[in-house]
Coordinates of C-alpha atoms in Angstrom, one line a residue:
Chain A
M1 CA -28.1 4.1 27.1
T2 CA -28.1 4.5 30.8
Q3 CA -25.0 4.4 32.9
D4 CA -24.6 0.8 34.2
N5 CA -21.9 -0.8 36.1
N6 CA -21.2 -3.3 33.4
T7 CA -19.6 -0.8 31.1
L8 CA -15.8 -1.3 30.9
V9 CA -14.8 1.4 28.4
D10 CA -16.9 4.5 27.8
V11 CA -15.6 6.7 25.0
Q12 CA -17.2 10.1 25.0
N13 CA -16.9 12.6 22.1
L14 CA -13.4 11.4 21.2
S15 CA -11.6 13.4 18.5
K16 CA -8.2 13.4 17.0
L17 CA -7.1 16.1 14.6
F18 CA -3.7 15.8 12.8
P19 CA -2.2 19.1 11.7
I20 CA -1.0 19.5 8.2
G21 CA 2.0 21.5 7.2
Q22 CA 3.0 22.3 10.8
G23 CA 6.6 23.2 11.4
V24 CA 8.5 24.3 14.4
F25 CA 7.9 28.0 13.5
K26 CA 4.7 27.5 11.6
Q27 CA 1.1 27.1 12.6
A28 CA -0.9 24.3 11.0
E29 CA -3.0 25.4 8.1
S30 CA -5.6 22.7 8.2
F31 CA -6.3 19.5 10.0
V32 CA -7.1 15.9 9.2
H33 CA -10.1 14.9 11.2
A34 CA -9.0 11.3 11.7
V35 CA -11.5 10.7 14.5
S36 CA -14.2 13.1 15.3
G37 CA -16.8 12.9 18.0
V38 CA -16.8 9.1 18.5
N39 CA -19.0 7.8 21.3
L40 CA -18.7 4.1 22.1
K41 CA -19.6 2.0 25.1
I42 CA -18.0 -1.4 25.6
K43 CA -19.4 -3.8 28.2
R44 CA -17.2 -6.0 30.2
G45 CA -16.6 -9.3 28.6
E46 CA -18.0 -8.2 25.2
S47 CA -16.2 -8.1 21.9
V48 CA -16.9 -5.1 19.8
G49 CA -15.9 -5.0 16.1
L50 CA -14.8 -1.7 14.5
V51 CA -15.2 -2.0 10.7
G52 CA -14.7 0.4 7.9
E53 CA -12.6 0.8 4.8
S54 CA -9.0 1.9 4.8
G55 CA -8.3 5.4 6.1
C56 CA -11.6 5.7 8.0
G57 CA -9.9 6.1 11.4
K58 CA -10.2 2.6 12.8
T59 CA -6.6 2.3 13.7
T60 CA -6.4 5.9 15.0
T61 CA -9.3 5.0 17.4
G62 CA -7.4 2.0 18.6
K63 CA -4.3 4.0 19.2
L64 CA -6.3 6.6 21.1
L65 CA -7.8 4.0 23.3
T66 CA -4.3 2.6 24.1
R67 CA -3.0 6.2 24.5
L68 CA -0.3 5.6 21.9
I69 CA -1.4 9.0 20.6
D70 CA -3.0 11.8 22.7
P71 CA -6.6 12.7 21.9
S72 CA -7.4 16.2 20.8
E73 CA -10.7 16.2 22.6
G74 CA -13.0 14.0 24.5
N75 CA -12.8 11.5 27.3
I76 CA -12.1 7.8 27.6
F77 CA -13.5 6.4 30.9
L78 CA -12.1 3.0 32.0
D79 CA -13.8 1.1 34.8
T80 CA -11.2 0.0 37.2
D81 CA -11.0 -1.3 40.8
E82 CA -10.7 2.3 41.9
G83 CA -13.8 3.3 40.0
R84 CA -14.1 5.1 36.7
V85 CA -11.0 6.9 35.6
D86 CA -10.5 9.2 32.6
I87 CA -7.5 7.9 30.7
A88 CA -7.6 10.6 28.0
H89 CA -5.5 13.0 30.0
M90 CA -3.3 10.7 32.1
R91 CA 0.4 11.4 32.6
G92 CA 3.5 9.8 34.2
K93 CA 3.1 7.2 36.9
E94 CA -0.7 7.0 36.6
M95 CA -0.3 6.2 33.0
K96 CA 2.2 3.5 33.7
I97 CA -0.3 1.8 36.0
F98 CA -3.0 2.2 33.3
R99 CA -0.7 0.4 30.8
R100 CA -1.3 -2.8 32.9
R101 CA -5.1 -2.7 32.1
V102 CA -5.1 -2.0 28.4
Q103 CA -2.9 -3.9 25.8
M104 CA -2.8 -4.1 22.1
I105 CA -2.3 -6.8 19.5
F106 CA -0.8 -5.6 16.3
Q107 CA -1.6 -6.4 12.7
D108 CA 1.8 -7.4 11.4
P109 CA 3.4 -10.3 13.4
Y110 CA 6.6 -9.8 11.5
E111 CA 7.2 -6.2 12.6
S112 CA 5.6 -6.2 16.1
M113 CA 8.5 -8.1 17.7
N114 CA 12.1 -6.8 18.1
P115 CA 14.2 -9.1 15.9
R116 CA 17.1 -8.9 18.5
L117 CA 15.0 -10.1 21.4
T118 CA 14.2 -13.7 22.2
I119 CA 10.6 -14.8 22.5
Y120 CA 11.0 -14.8 26.3
D121 CA 12.2 -11.2 26.3
T122 CA 9.4 -10.1 24.1
V123 CA 6.7 -11.8 26.1
A124 CA 8.2 -10.8 29.5
E125 CA 8.7 -7.2 28.5
P126 CA 5.5 -5.9 30.0
L127 CA 6.3 -7.7 33.3
N128 CA 9.8 -6.4 33.2
V129 CA 8.9 -2.8 32.5
Q130 CA 6.2 -2.9 35.2
G131 CA 8.4 -4.6 37.6
I132 CA 6.1 -7.5 38.3
G133 CA 7.4 -10.6 39.9
T134 CA 10.9 -12.0 40.2
V135 CA 12.9 -13.4 37.3
A136 CA 11.9 -17.0 38.1
E137 CA 8.2 -16.0 38.5
R138 CA 8.3 -14.2 35.1
E139 CA 9.8 -17.1 33.4
A140 CA 7.2 -19.5 34.8
R141 CA 4.4 -17.1 33.8
V142 CA 5.8 -16.7 30.3
S143 CA 6.1 -20.4 29.7
D144 CA 2.7 -20.9 31.2
L145 CA 1.2 -18.4 28.7
L146 CA 3.1 -19.8 25.7
E147 CA 1.6 -23.2 26.5
T148 CA -1.8 -21.6 26.8
V149 CA -1.6 -20.0 23.3
G150 CA -0.6 -23.3 21.9
L151 CA 3.2 -23.1 21.6
T152 CA 4.1 -26.4 23.2
P153 CA 6.4 -27.3 24.7
A154 CA 7.2 -23.7 25.8
S155 CA 10.8 -24.6 26.6
S156 CA 11.5 -25.1 22.9
F157 CA 10.1 -21.7 22.1
L158 CA 11.4 -19.5 25.0
F159 CA 14.8 -18.8 23.6
R160 CA 14.2 -18.7 19.9
Y161 CA 14.2 -15.5 17.9
P162 CA 11.1 -14.2 16.1
H163 CA 12.6 -15.0 12.6
E164 CA 12.6 -18.7 13.5
L165 CA 8.8 -18.8 13.9
S166 CA 6.0 -18.9 11.3
G167 CA 3.5 -16.1 11.0
G168 CA 0.8 -17.9 13.0
Q169 CA 3.3 -18.8 15.7
R170 CA 4.4 -15.2 15.9
Q171 CA 0.9 -13.9 16.2
R172 CA 0.3 -16.4 19.1
V173 CA 3.4 -15.0 20.8
A174 CA 2.0 -11.5 20.3
I175 CA -1.3 -12.6 21.9
A176 CA 0.7 -14.1 24.8
R177 CA 2.6 -10.9 25.2
A178 CA -0.7 -8.8 25.3
L179 CA -2.2 -11.1 27.9
V180 CA 0.9 -11.6 30.1
I181 CA -0.1 -8.8 32.6
N182 CA -3.8 -9.8 32.7
P183 CA -5.3 -6.8 31.0
D184 CA -9.0 -6.0 31.2
F185 CA -9.2 -4.6 27.7
V186 CA -7.3 -5.6 24.5
V187 CA -7.4 -3.6 21.3
A188 CA -6.7 -6.0 18.5
D189 CA -5.7 -4.2 15.3
E190 CA -6.5 -6.6 12.5
P191 CA -4.8 -9.5 14.2
T192 CA -5.6 -12.0 11.5
S193 CA -5.3 -10.0 8.3
M194 CA -1.7 -10.8 7.7
L195 CA -2.1 -14.5 8.4
D196 CA -2.7 -17.4 6.0
V197 CA -6.4 -18.4 5.8
S198 CA -5.4 -21.8 7.1
V199 CA -4.1 -20.5 10.4
R200 CA -6.5 -17.6 10.7
T201 CA -9.4 -19.5 12.2
G202 CA -7.0 -21.1 14.7
V203 CA -5.9 -17.8 15.9
M204 CA -9.4 -16.4 16.0
H205 CA -10.6 -19.4 18.0
L206 CA -7.7 -19.0 20.4
M207 CA -8.6 -15.4 21.0
Q208 CA -12.2 -16.2 21.8
D209 CA -11.1 -19.0 24.0
L210 CA -8.7 -16.7 25.9
A211 CA -11.4 -14.0 26.2
D212 CA -13.6 -16.6 28.0
R213 CA -10.8 -17.9 30.2
F214 CA -9.2 -14.6 31.3
G215 CA -12.4 -12.4 31.0
V216 CA -10.8 -10.1 28.4
T217 CA -12.8 -7.5 26.6
Y218 CA -11.8 -7.0 23.0
L219 CA -12.1 -4.2 20.6
Y220 CA -11.6 -5.8 17.2
I221 CA -10.4 -3.5 14.4
T222 CA -10.9 -5.1 11.1
H223 CA -12.1 -4.6 7.5
D224 CA -13.1 -8.2 7.1
L225 CA -16.8 -8.5 7.8
A226 CA -16.6 -12.3 8.0
V227 CA -14.0 -12.0 10.8
A228 CA -16.1 -9.4 12.6
R229 CA -19.1 -11.7 12.3
Y230 CA -17.2 -14.6 13.7
M231 CA -15.6 -12.8 16.6
C232 CA -17.8 -9.9 17.7
D233 CA -21.0 -9.5 19.7
R234 CA -21.5 -6.0 18.4
I235 CA -20.3 -4.1 15.3
A236 CA -19.6 -0.5 14.9
V237 CA -19.2 0.8 11.3
M238 CA -16.9 3.8 10.9
Y239 CA -16.8 6.2 8.0
L240 CA -14.3 9.2 7.8
G241 CA -13.8 9.4 11.6
K242 CA -17.4 9.0 12.6
I243 CA -19.3 5.9 13.7
V244 CA -22.3 5.7 11.3
E245 CA -23.9 2.6 12.6
I246 CA -23.6 0.4 15.6
G247 CA -25.6 -2.6 16.9
N248 CA -25.6 -6.3 17.5
T249 CA -23.6 -8.2 14.9
E250 CA -26.5 -10.0 13.3
D251 CA -28.7 -6.9 13.3
V252 CA -26.2 -4.8 11.5
L253 CA -25.2 -7.5 9.0
Q254 CA -28.7 -8.8 8.3
H255 CA -30.6 -5.5 8.5
P256 CA -28.2 -2.7 7.8
K257 CA -29.8 0.8 8.2
H258 CA -27.1 3.2 7.0
P259 CA -26.5 3.5 3.3
Y260 CA -22.8 3.1 3.8
T261 CA -23.2 -0.2 5.7
K262 CA -25.4 -1.4 2.9
A263 CA -22.8 -0.5 0.3
L264 CA -20.1 -2.2 2.5
L265 CA -22.1 -5.4 2.7
S266 CA -22.8 -5.4 -1.0
A267 CA -19.1 -5.5 -1.6
V268 CA -18.7 -8.8 0.2
P269 CA -18.4 -11.6 -2.3
V270 CA -20.9 -14.4 -2.0
P271 CA -19.6 -17.9 -3.0
D272 CA -22.6 -18.6 -5.2
P273 CA -22.4 -17.9 -8.9
T274 CA -26.2 -17.9 -9.4
Y275 CA -26.8 -15.4 -6.6
T276 CA -27.7 -11.9 -7.9
R277 CA -27.9 -9.0 -5.6
E278 CA -29.0 -5.4 -6.1
P279 CA -25.7 -3.5 -6.3
I280 CA -25.7 -0.4 -4.2
L281 CA -23.7 2.2 -6.0
I282 CA -21.7 4.7 -4.1
K283 CA -19.8 7.3 -6.0
G284 CA -16.1 8.0 -5.8
G285 CA -13.6 6.7 -3.3
I286 CA -12.8 7.6 0.3
S287 CA -11.2 11.0 0.7
R288 CA -9.0 12.4 3.4
P289 CA -11.2 14.2 5.9
V290 CA -9.2 17.5 5.7
D291 CA -11.3 20.2 7.3
P292 CA -14.6 18.5 6.4
E293 CA -17.8 20.6 5.7
P294 CA -20.2 20.7 8.6
R295 CA -22.6 18.2 7.1
C296 CA -23.0 14.4 6.8
R297 CA -19.5 12.9 6.1
F298 CA -21.0 10.5 3.7
Y299 CA -22.8 13.3 1.7
D300 CA -20.5 13.2 -1.3
R301 CA -20.9 9.6 -2.0
C302 CA -24.4 8.9 -0.6
P303 CA -27.1 7.7 -3.0
L304 CA -29.8 9.1 -0.7
A305 CA -28.3 12.6 -0.3
D306 CA -30.6 15.5 -0.6
K307 CA -31.3 19.0 0.8
I308 CA -31.8 17.9 4.4
C309 CA -28.4 16.2 4.3
E310 CA -26.7 19.3 2.8
G311 CA -28.2 21.8 5.2
N312 CA -27.6 20.0 8.4
D313 CA -24.6 18.9 10.4
H314 CA -23.5 15.3 10.6
P315 CA -26.6 13.4 11.8
P316 CA -26.5 12.1 15.3
L317 CA -26.6 8.4 16.1
E318 CA -30.2 7.5 16.8
D319 CA -31.7 4.3 18.2
Q320 CA -33.5 2.3 15.6
G321 CA -34.7 -0.2 18.2
G322 CA -32.9 -3.0 20.2
G323 CA -29.7 -1.1 20.7
H324 CA -29.2 -0.7 17.0
L325 CA -28.0 2.9 16.3
A326 CA -27.5 4.6 12.9
A327 CA -26.6 8.1 11.9
C328 CA -28.7 9.1 8.9
Y329 CA -31.6 11.5 8.3
H330 CA -33.2 9.1 5.8
I331 CA -34.1 6.2 8.1
Chain B
M1 CA -0.5 -26.6 33.5
S2 CA 1.5 -29.5 34.8
T3 CA 3.7 -30.2 31.8
I4 CA 5.4 -26.9 31.7
S5 CA 9.1 -26.6 32.5
S6 CA 9.0 -24.6 35.7
P7 CA 12.1 -23.4 37.4
V8 CA 12.2 -26.5 39.7
D9 CA 12.4 -28.9 36.8
A10 CA 15.5 -31.1 36.6
T11 CA 16.3 -29.8 33.1
Y12 CA 16.1 -26.2 34.2
I13 CA 19.0 -24.1 33.0
P14 CA 19.6 -20.7 34.5
L15 CA 18.7 -17.6 32.4
W16 CA 22.3 -16.3 32.2
R17 CA 23.6 -19.5 30.8
V18 CA 20.9 -19.6 28.2
R19 CA 21.8 -16.1 27.2
L20 CA 25.5 -16.9 27.1
R21 CA 24.7 -19.8 24.8
L22 CA 22.6 -17.6 22.6
F23 CA 25.3 -15.0 22.4
W24 CA 27.9 -17.7 21.5
R25 CA 25.5 -19.0 18.8
A26 CA 25.2 -15.5 17.3
V27 CA 29.0 -15.0 17.4
K28 CA 29.4 -18.3 15.5
T29 CA 26.9 -17.5 12.8
N30 CA 28.3 -14.0 12.3
W31 CA 31.8 -15.4 12.3
A32 CA 30.8 -17.9 9.5
M33 CA 29.6 -14.9 7.4
F34 CA 32.7 -12.9 8.2
A35 CA 35.0 -15.8 7.4
E36 CA 33.6 -16.1 3.9
N37 CA 35.4 -12.9 3.0
P38 CA 39.2 -13.3 2.4
I39 CA 39.7 -9.5 2.6
G40 CA 38.2 -9.4 6.1
L41 CA 40.3 -12.4 7.2
F42 CA 43.5 -10.8 5.9
G43 CA 42.7 -7.6 7.7
L44 CA 41.9 -9.5 10.9
G45 CA 45.2 -11.4 10.5
L46 CA 47.1 -8.1 10.2
I47 CA 45.4 -6.7 13.3
I48 CA 46.3 -9.9 15.3
F49 CA 49.9 -9.6 14.0
F50 CA 50.2 -6.0 15.2
G51 CA 48.6 -7.0 18.5
L52 CA 51.2 -9.7 19.0
F53 CA 53.8 -7.3 17.9
A54 CA 52.8 -4.8 20.6
L55 CA 52.6 -7.6 23.2
A56 CA 56.1 -8.8 22.3
H57 CA 57.9 -5.6 23.2
P58 CA 57.7 -5.7 27.0
I59 CA 58.6 -9.4 26.9
L60 CA 61.7 -8.7 24.7
I61 CA 62.8 -5.8 26.8
S62 CA 62.7 -7.8 30.0
T63 CA 64.4 -10.9 28.5
V64 CA 66.5 -10.6 25.4
W65 CA 67.0 -6.9 24.9
E66 CA 69.2 -4.9 27.2
A67 CA 67.1 -1.9 28.4
K68 CA 70.0 0.5 28.1
I69 CA 70.5 -0.1 24.4
Y70 CA 67.1 -1.0 23.3
D71 CA 64.9 1.5 25.2
P72 CA 62.7 3.1 22.5
V73 CA 63.1 6.6 23.9
N74 CA 66.5 6.8 25.7
G75 CA 68.4 3.8 24.4
F76 CA 71.8 4.3 22.8
D77 CA 74.2 1.7 21.3
I78 CA 77.7 2.9 22.0
E79 CA 79.3 0.0 20.2
I80 CA 78.2 1.4 16.8
P81 CA 80.3 4.4 15.8
Y82 CA 78.0 6.1 13.4
H83 CA 74.2 6.6 13.8
P84 CA 72.0 6.0 11.9
S85 CA 73.2 2.5 11.1
P86 CA 71.8 0.1 8.6
P87 CA 70.1 -3.2 9.7
S88 CA 72.4 -5.7 11.3
A89 CA 72.1 -8.9 13.4
K90 CA 72.0 -6.8 16.6
H91 CA 69.6 -4.2 15.3
L92 CA 67.2 -5.9 12.8
L93 CA 65.9 -2.6 11.4
G94 CA 69.0 -0.5 12.2
T95 CA 69.2 2.4 14.5
D96 CA 67.9 6.0 14.1
P97 CA 70.1 9.2 14.1
M98 CA 69.9 9.3 17.9
G99 CA 71.2 5.8 18.2
R100 CA 67.9 4.1 19.2
D101 CA 66.7 0.7 17.9
V102 CA 64.1 1.2 15.1
L103 CA 62.4 -2.2 15.7
S104 CA 62.1 -1.5 19.4
Q105 CA 60.5 1.9 18.6
L106 CA 58.2 0.4 16.1
M107 CA 57.0 -2.3 18.5
F108 CA 56.7 0.1 21.5
S109 CA 54.5 2.5 19.5
T110 CA 52.1 -0.2 18.4
R111 CA 50.3 -0.4 21.7
Y112 CA 49.7 3.4 21.7
E113 CA 48.4 3.3 18.2
F114 CA 45.9 0.6 19.2
A115 CA 44.8 2.5 22.3
L116 CA 44.5 5.8 20.5
G117 CA 42.4 4.2 17.7
M118 CA 40.2 2.3 20.0
I119 CA 39.6 5.2 22.5
S120 CA 38.8 7.7 19.8
A121 CA 36.6 5.2 17.9
I122 CA 34.6 4.4 21.1
V123 CA 34.2 8.1 21.9
T124 CA 33.0 8.9 18.3
V125 CA 30.6 6.0 18.1
L126 CA 29.2 6.7 21.6
I127 CA 28.4 10.3 20.7
A128 CA 27.2 9.4 17.2
T129 CA 24.9 6.6 18.5
S130 CA 23.4 8.8 21.2
I131 CA 22.8 11.7 19.0
G132 CA 21.4 9.6 16.2
A133 CA 19.1 7.6 18.4
I134 CA 17.9 10.7 20.4
A135 CA 17.4 12.9 17.4
A136 CA 15.4 10.2 15.6
Y137 CA 13.3 9.2 18.6
Y138 CA 12.3 12.6 19.8
G139 CA 12.2 14.4 16.5
G140 CA 11.0 18.0 16.4
I141 CA 13.1 20.7 17.9
T142 CA 15.6 18.2 19.5
D143 CA 16.2 16.7 16.1
I144 CA 16.8 20.1 14.5
L145 CA 19.2 21.2 17.2
L146 CA 21.2 18.0 17.3
M147 CA 21.4 17.8 13.6
R148 CA 22.7 21.3 13.3
I149 CA 25.4 20.5 15.8
V150 CA 26.3 17.5 13.6
D151 CA 26.4 19.8 10.5
L152 CA 28.8 22.1 12.5
V153 CA 31.1 19.2 13.3
I154 CA 31.1 18.1 9.7
M155 CA 32.2 21.6 8.7
I156 CA 34.9 22.0 11.3
P157 CA 38.4 21.5 9.7
Y158 CA 39.5 19.3 12.6
L159 CA 43.2 19.0 11.7
P160 CA 43.9 22.7 12.0
I161 CA 42.0 22.9 15.2
L162 CA 44.0 20.0 16.6
I163 CA 47.2 21.9 15.6
V164 CA 46.0 25.0 17.4
M165 CA 45.0 22.9 20.4
S166 CA 48.3 21.2 20.6
A167 CA 50.0 24.6 20.5
L168 CA 47.9 25.9 23.4
M169 CA 48.1 22.9 25.7
R170 CA 50.0 19.7 26.5
V171 CA 48.5 17.0 24.3
G172 CA 49.3 13.5 25.5
M173 CA 48.0 10.3 24.0
I174 CA 44.7 10.2 26.0
E175 CA 43.9 13.9 25.3
L176 CA 44.7 13.4 21.6
A177 CA 42.5 10.3 21.5
L178 CA 39.6 12.3 23.1
F179 CA 40.1 15.3 20.8
I180 CA 40.1 13.1 17.7
G181 CA 37.1 11.2 19.0
I182 CA 35.1 14.3 19.6
L183 CA 36.2 16.5 16.7
S184 CA 37.1 14.2 13.9
G185 CA 33.7 13.7 12.6
F186 CA 31.0 11.9 14.5
G187 CA 29.0 13.9 12.0
G188 CA 28.8 11.5 9.1
T189 CA 28.4 8.5 11.5
A190 CA 25.6 10.3 13.4
I191 CA 23.7 11.0 10.2
V192 CA 23.9 7.4 9.0
I193 CA 22.9 6.1 12.5
K194 CA 20.0 8.5 12.7
S195 CA 18.7 7.4 9.3
Q196 CA 18.8 3.8 10.6
A197 CA 17.1 4.9 13.9
L198 CA 14.3 6.5 11.9
T199 CA 13.5 3.2 10.3
V200 CA 13.6 1.5 13.7
K201 CA 11.5 4.1 15.4
V202 CA 8.3 3.5 13.3
K203 CA 8.4 -0.3 13.9
P204 CA 5.3 -1.6 15.8
Y205 CA 7.5 -3.2 18.4
I206 CA 8.4 0.3 19.6
E207 CA 4.6 1.0 20.0
A208 CA 4.2 -2.3 21.7
A209 CA 7.0 -1.4 24.2
R210 CA 5.2 1.9 24.9
I211 CA 1.9 0.2 25.5
S212 CA 3.6 -2.1 28.0
G213 CA 4.6 1.0 29.9
G214 CA 8.2 1.4 28.8
G215 CA 9.6 4.9 29.1
D216 CA 11.7 6.7 26.6
F217 CA 14.9 5.5 28.2
H218 CA 13.7 1.9 28.1
I219 CA 12.7 2.2 24.4
I220 CA 15.9 3.9 23.3
F221 CA 18.2 1.5 25.1
T222 CA 16.5 -1.9 24.7
H223 CA 14.9 -1.5 21.4
M224 CA 16.6 1.2 19.3
V225 CA 20.3 0.9 20.3
P226 CA 20.6 -2.9 19.8
N227 CA 19.3 -2.5 16.3
L228 CA 21.8 0.3 15.7
L229 CA 24.8 -1.4 17.2
P230 CA 25.9 -3.3 14.0
I231 CA 26.2 -0.1 12.0
A232 CA 27.9 1.6 14.9
L233 CA 30.5 -1.2 15.1
L234 CA 31.1 -0.9 11.4
Y235 CA 31.7 2.8 11.6
M236 CA 34.0 2.3 14.6
M237 CA 36.4 0.4 12.4
F238 CA 36.5 3.3 9.9
V239 CA 37.1 5.8 12.7
V240 CA 40.1 3.8 14.0
T241 CA 41.7 4.3 10.6
G242 CA 41.2 8.1 10.7
A243 CA 42.5 8.4 14.2
I244 CA 45.7 6.6 13.6
F245 CA 46.3 8.7 10.5
S246 CA 45.6 11.9 12.3
E247 CA 48.0 11.0 15.1
A248 CA 50.7 10.3 12.6
V249 CA 50.1 13.7 10.9
L250 CA 50.3 15.6 14.2
S251 CA 53.3 13.7 15.5
F252 CA 55.0 14.3 12.2
F253 CA 54.6 18.0 12.7
G254 CA 56.0 17.4 16.2
L255 CA 53.0 18.9 17.9
T256 CA 52.2 16.1 20.4
E257 CA 53.8 15.3 23.7
I258 CA 54.0 11.7 23.0
D259 CA 57.2 9.7 23.9
M260 CA 57.2 7.6 20.9
S261 CA 54.9 6.9 18.0
W262 CA 55.1 6.0 14.4
G263 CA 54.5 9.6 13.4
L264 CA 57.3 10.7 15.7
M265 CA 59.6 8.2 14.1
I266 CA 59.0 9.8 10.7
N267 CA 59.4 13.2 12.4
T268 CA 62.9 12.2 13.7
T269 CA 63.9 11.1 10.2
Q270 CA 62.8 14.4 8.8
V271 CA 64.4 16.5 11.5
F272 CA 67.8 14.9 10.9
G273 CA 67.4 15.3 7.1
Y274 CA 67.1 11.6 6.1
I275 CA 63.6 11.8 4.7
M276 CA 64.7 11.9 1.0
R277 CA 67.7 9.6 1.5
F278 CA 66.8 6.3 0.0
D279 CA 69.9 4.6 1.4
A280 CA 68.5 5.3 4.9
W281 CA 65.2 3.5 4.0
Y282 CA 65.2 1.7 7.3
L283 CA 64.3 5.0 9.0
L284 CA 61.3 5.9 7.0
L285 CA 59.9 2.7 5.6
P286 CA 59.1 0.6 8.8
A287 CA 57.0 3.4 10.4
S288 CA 55.2 4.4 7.2
L289 CA 54.5 0.8 6.3
A290 CA 53.1 0.1 9.8
I291 CA 50.8 3.1 9.6
T292 CA 49.6 2.0 6.1
L293 CA 49.1 -1.6 7.0
L294 CA 47.3 -1.0 10.3
C295 CA 44.9 1.5 8.7
A296 CA 44.3 -0.8 5.8
A297 CA 43.7 -3.7 8.2
F298 CA 41.0 -1.9 10.1
Y299 CA 39.5 -0.7 6.9
M300 CA 39.4 -4.2 5.4
V301 CA 37.8 -5.6 8.6
G302 CA 35.3 -2.8 8.3
R303 CA 34.4 -3.7 4.7
A304 CA 34.0 -7.4 5.7
L305 CA 31.8 -6.4 8.7
D306 CA 29.8 -4.2 6.3
E307 CA 28.8 -7.4 4.4
V308 CA 27.9 -9.2 7.6
V309 CA 25.8 -6.2 8.8
N310 CA 24.3 -5.2 5.5
P311 CA 22.6 -8.2 3.9
R312 CA 22.2 -6.4 0.6
L313 CA 26.0 -6.5 0.0
R314 CA 26.1 -10.3 0.5
E315 CA 26.4 -12.3 -2.6
R316 CA 23.6 -14.6 -2.0

């Protein structure tokens, strides 16, 4: 892909290694390669889905993008008013300013709010910490946003505590909180997976609606392909810290290239008892990527694995046409 | 958005009044839980009784009691030939071997016991909460260093150290309260608070606060400490008990420079050789009973608070 002005987030060769058995006086013996060499471009206004099974590094990628944890390697470029800035190595005051541009929505609406703070305090916290506006302005902004996310009338929610709200209402509060300082980029870490199915679509619809209204770019982290299909323009499939396939949602879901994506799709239940589908068998379960061998990460479980895969490093992401990239030697 | 309640609305209530109302509501619900427990109510009743007892002394001195006779430290009743004298209409709890009114001494000492207990408890809990929260939040080498200090404090036999301290320097009420607060074991409290802080630290709202740009100070003081305060308050109650008891021990040994205290009253009894004389019960019993009751009262309130703070103990 060429460098164009429309790119908001440009992740280059991002890696995170977690040491194992490290102590104060002890060197780490081995490392978990939670995220290794991830490249990802996200255009302004686009929603990108990051899918994969548990433990594949989706959440770590999200935390790296919001700088909750420091990357071991690589760069994250964010397009701002002052041009492209690398947020991977930011510190101090610069970092605090950066916090205004990137926000996160958490998975569990029951744990992502301090039980001792009122809804107002929770939603106004970013404004408070960043020192934006006077108290009256903050209050107006918070009640405005609460109405926007569908908690009406705002005055009846402002001074309640989180435990007085339902799960869906709490997630709406979490969305309001993420959007209160007008961020450009929001990482949503499975925002609907803890919700009842009945309120799930409501929250997803709200998020899309807000994306259009405020021009927010989302990175959706999810393991639910149906959610990803509903919400995202593009999908990136992750396996053991690597992106194995990325492309437009319909391309990836209708014509999967990578054997892992095919297996993932075959695991989605179809609500039709007469439908038969060729099962794609993959062996074993996901393992911890502790000091992985320098070969395809999917080698151990792949039905297509052969000598080429064993002898070579992890395959690069190659364009299969129309911006659909896959990392496999057998395509 | 035209329907929202903006600050210019007629129904607009200022923020501080809303907060006050919320605080009042929290107090009421917690009180309802506390009041279910008869032990806690009994303890609170005792504390209030002692509080009134302490307040009554200056009033009595300035109105009914003649200062010359009833002064707790220098008073002397010349109308009674032999001291100590048993309870009479003039001296409800009798007089001590030096001719001073026992009831007046008892009431006068109460305020110091309260002050001592409160100061040392606040000092202990302040140290314990800071150490617990900081050790849990930063982890790593900070955690190791702070926790080893805590282990040291747990090991220190603080009563002998207090005895040495009082031999080396003038130990008044304030100094004693600070010593007890610092030495008498923020250790156990710090460990309990740290374990609680560790469970708070990994909550997503801490991460959410960091993503909003909150620094370490902001996170520790607006997110962690409020969630630790209930436990801190609980341990405060138990520390008060320990402090009052320690003061009594030191005063009994005559090692403190305090004008009058319950421990000192027992010390006087012992010095004049009345400690094993059951006919002079009015010298020993009031002070001992007061120490026991006040300690028990704080302990009972602590137990009742434990049930409010710790939902697992609630019978529901």
